């Protein structure tokens, strides 16, 4: 039995974590190993990226039967859409490690991070719905640990809350998956949970299909989080440690969007088209709602939490716009948002460590004390706001174009709402960083070499993708076209 | 000669029965210590399990010594499978209890004899092919349990639990007897198999007498597995019993009861099973609801586990109503879930009983605050059991729930599956609360001084169970010839099939 490259990406961190767990290594060595593993995965991801063929097909497939009597298999593979998220994870996680380098002294922190990385990759590669659910849930446990062990404030309550909340969503997805499996059994006389088999089911009545659709949608909406399933968001983000927020906002939320495209479109193409209007509208509503909520927050971490949710509404709207611009824009914004928001949360983590305060009113004049910090903060912020020259601009432009194609009124609305983000982001930048105030920020130190090294690739990516987007788009375009033309039967406009 | 070969089929039963008598006779001897008795019990169970495995995985049905026993006893793949479960349960109980019985000095040597009698009764129950035999088997198992619960006479809680179980259990036993009488009056036979045939002949005519009788028998069944509305005894009795006995009742006794009732329902009551469907749906909803409610409000860990066992009964009953429409997958899912629950509950109860020291009895949630920082391995094992009970992927509890809910959907009970799912995600709260308390708070070191370190047979057993719980969730043919998930399902299906060979 040979082991494929995707399996190595999944299981390398897990094996490393288990070994680290039982060996009495000091936490510093643990961190170095974890960083080494993340670099190795980056190398493997690069290999996949360079060998990925320009087609809409699933590549790097692996298949082994798992529970034969129910047709459940361990089957992996990636297409262009998973590829882009894979590259994202592979780049972001080493960067995050570099930023957390000095301040996280506990061994179990690094071990949890390794476990999370395994779970994320597993979710990303699964082609069997049972396997997908398996990783989807397994991903949650280390998050539970990392928030509960290293969080602040009322951390135990917020861990229980996010756990029950997300498990509620995923359990409804679980019932839907089982229902599809049973339907396949009744129609074809054999069990299967493979996506490629389940899409052939024809016997499910429309009413049942709608229920199943929303069963899946609930799980993804909670993970994203889409309005009105966001009530776990604020507390979890503000009580989580830096690494936890980073993973939740820049990676796990994206997996919600990923799963939406990867599973919902092939399984329920007609319903996806039919309900698309509501979700575009809901996405734009979320964009506005969370934007306004962000303006009214004085706590900087909570503010970024809302701004992150606001952009995820934008991404969702783009996915449901049913055209190539919208979808490309969403894929692009997934990357841009992950880099920028992730970077911002990491920078807020740095600020929190030095100053111990997170309220806007207690900040001011940081620019003078920490020029590097200010530089990176500015780049991330510009990307979030969508200043031309950053990848945020390209992404937002594409999505707005896509929504215009879909529905001009919604397009105008979405274009205007970009202003909301711009206003509060610049306000934060001015108030907290630039303008001097009476507040004492003398404890603020500039970024260390590790932190600069960690943020540099992110900043470079933001600019590079903003200046020359085509280089990054061509790999995913065939896959997205495949979704639109072959599955949704929507022509590329 | 033929007879002796047939007797070989009953060998596990004979070994356990004569072992129980032997231990009873030996118990007055001063020279033999408690530890010796514990070892004897273990060896007898191991021997019986070995004898049982001789026929494991074969597809057969036979009535041994038919001239003497008539058709009272049956040996088939199904009963062999359940014997294996019960014997493993007893074996694990005896291993886990080793430490407990050593520190609790009030246990006498007779305890082990009673324990074996109880195992004997349970095994007899799954071999019973006749209602009266089943009644006798049930009473043998229960009577021994009544005494085992109240063994610590000075402890009021124990005596009370013992009495409560004795009185309520006897009443429910009387229902069984009454039900048997009605069935005999209606059909003229109490032999399983013949009941089904006689019932088939009566179809179209008035069968209300049989329905009443069978309903009475089901009352006993619902009482023993603590389903609504017969669940009230559960928490007090489980809480009042010594921990290894609680584990034995919660896990192994349930297996035996299901072993008999599945046989009865699948074959004999098949023609009239549909009439209980609505009733069962109500019972399931009430069981899930009430059990969940009870589990949430408990402060004590032992009582929470007892209450959650009611919820698990609810899940099992979901599969139980599904057997009418998806017989094979539903019954094998019951069998699989019983294994899953048995492993997880056994591990949890076992570990708590190991931790519970003599002076300071730790049973509440609060007692486990910060436990993980002092005893990381024990906390990790306890977490695994909680995750499995909650049905989180990569544990056997998840696969168990997967089968139950697929079976329910296959049978058209999607609504029940959704209710089960809702109960599951509420259960996350009371299982994860323990994990959160163990890991997320600092520990006060001194409090844990008297916890025994990981040494001896008990922690090894619990560790093996923890590995089995994980293996049952991910296990597969990755390792050639090592039984994984598929193996368990296949043997469960095989034992189901043997029920229909006549």
Short mmCIF file of N, CA, C and O in Angstrom, two decimals, chain B residues 12 28 125 127 135 144 155 162 187 196-197 211 234 260 389 400 402 423 432 483:
data_model
loop_
_atom_site.label_atom_id
_atom_site.label_comp_id
_atom_site.label_asym_id
_atom_site.label_seq_id
_atom_site.Cartn_x
_atom_site.Cartn_y
_atom_site.Cartn_z
N UNK B 12 -19.63 -23.02 27.42
CA UNK B 12 -19.41 -21.76 28.15
C UNK B 12 -20.39 -21.60 29.31
O UNK B 12 -19.99 -21.22 30.43
N UNK B 28 -16.07 -20.38 52.27
CA UNK B 28 -15.78 -20.37 53.71
C UNK B 28 -14.31 -20.63 54.04
O UNK B 28 -13.89 -20.42 55.17
N UNK B 125 -30.09 -16.26 29.48
CA UNK B 125 -31.14 -15.44 28.87
C UNK B 125 -30.99 -15.39 27.36
O UNK B 125 -31.98 -15.49 26.62
N UNK B 127 -29.61 -17.63 25.61
CA UNK B 127 -29.79 -18.98 25.05
C UNK B 127 -31.24 -19.42 25.16
O UNK B 127 -31.60 -20.46 24.60
N UNK B 135 -37.61 -16.24 31.82
CA UNK B 135 -37.97 -15.63 33.11
C UNK B 135 -37.02 -16.09 34.20
O UNK B 135 -36.53 -15.28 35.00
N UNK B 144 -29.00 -12.06 41.76
CA UNK B 144 -27.59 -11.90 42.11
C UNK B 144 -27.22 -10.43 42.14
O UNK B 144 -26.48 -9.98 43.03
N UNK B 155 -23.63 1.03 54.51
CA UNK B 155 -23.86 2.22 53.72
C UNK B 155 -25.36 2.29 53.36
O UNK B 155 -25.85 1.47 52.60
N UNK B 162 -30.47 -1.18 46.70
CA UNK B 162 -30.73 -2.60 46.56
C UNK B 162 -32.22 -2.90 46.73
O UNK B 162 -32.82 -3.62 45.93
N UNK B 187 -52.10 -19.08 22.79
CA UNK B 187 -51.48 -19.86 21.73
C UNK B 187 -51.19 -21.30 22.12
O UNK B 187 -50.92 -22.14 21.26
N UNK B 196 -44.38 -17.96 17.04
CA UNK B 196 -44.48 -17.28 15.75
C UNK B 196 -45.38 -18.05 14.80
O UNK B 196 -46.24 -17.47 14.13
N UNK B 197 -45.18 -19.38 14.75
CA UNK B 197 -45.99 -20.21 13.84
C UNK B 197 -47.46 -20.15 14.22
O UNK B 197 -48.35 -19.99 13.37
N UNK B 211 -51.55 -9.84 22.22
CA UNK B 211 -51.02 -8.47 22.23
C UNK B 211 -50.84 -7.98 23.66
O UNK B 211 -49.79 -7.42 24.02
N UNK B 234 -33.46 4.24 37.79
CA UNK B 234 -32.11 4.12 37.25
C UNK B 234 -31.08 4.94 38.02
O UNK B 234 -30.05 4.41 38.46
N UNK B 260 -32.17 -11.12 24.32
CA UNK B 260 -33.39 -11.93 24.35
C UNK B 260 -34.52 -11.25 23.58
O UNK B 260 -35.21 -11.88 22.77
N UNK B 389 -18.90 8.63 24.07
CA UNK B 389 -20.30 8.68 24.49
C UNK B 389 -21.03 9.80 23.76
O UNK B 389 -22.20 9.68 23.41
N UNK B 400 -21.12 3.88 15.94
CA UNK B 400 -22.36 3.32 16.47
C UNK B 400 -23.56 4.19 16.13
O UNK B 400 -24.59 3.71 15.66
N UNK B 402 -23.70 6.38 13.76
CA UNK B 402 -23.85 6.35 12.31
C UNK B 402 -24.77 5.20 11.90
O UNK B 402 -25.72 5.39 11.13
N UNK B 423 -30.77 15.26 20.53
CA UNK B 423 -30.33 14.77 21.84
C UNK B 423 -28.81 14.68 21.88
O UNK B 423 -28.18 14.98 22.90
N UNK B 432 -18.83 17.39 27.45
CA UNK B 432 -17.69 18.28 27.29
C UNK B 432 -17.42 19.11 28.54
O UNK B 432 -16.32 19.60 28.73
N UNK B 483 -9.14 -7.54 13.47
CA UNK B 483 -10.54 -7.15 13.33
C UNK B 483 -10.76 -5.65 13.47
O UNK B 483 -10.28 -5.03 14.41
#
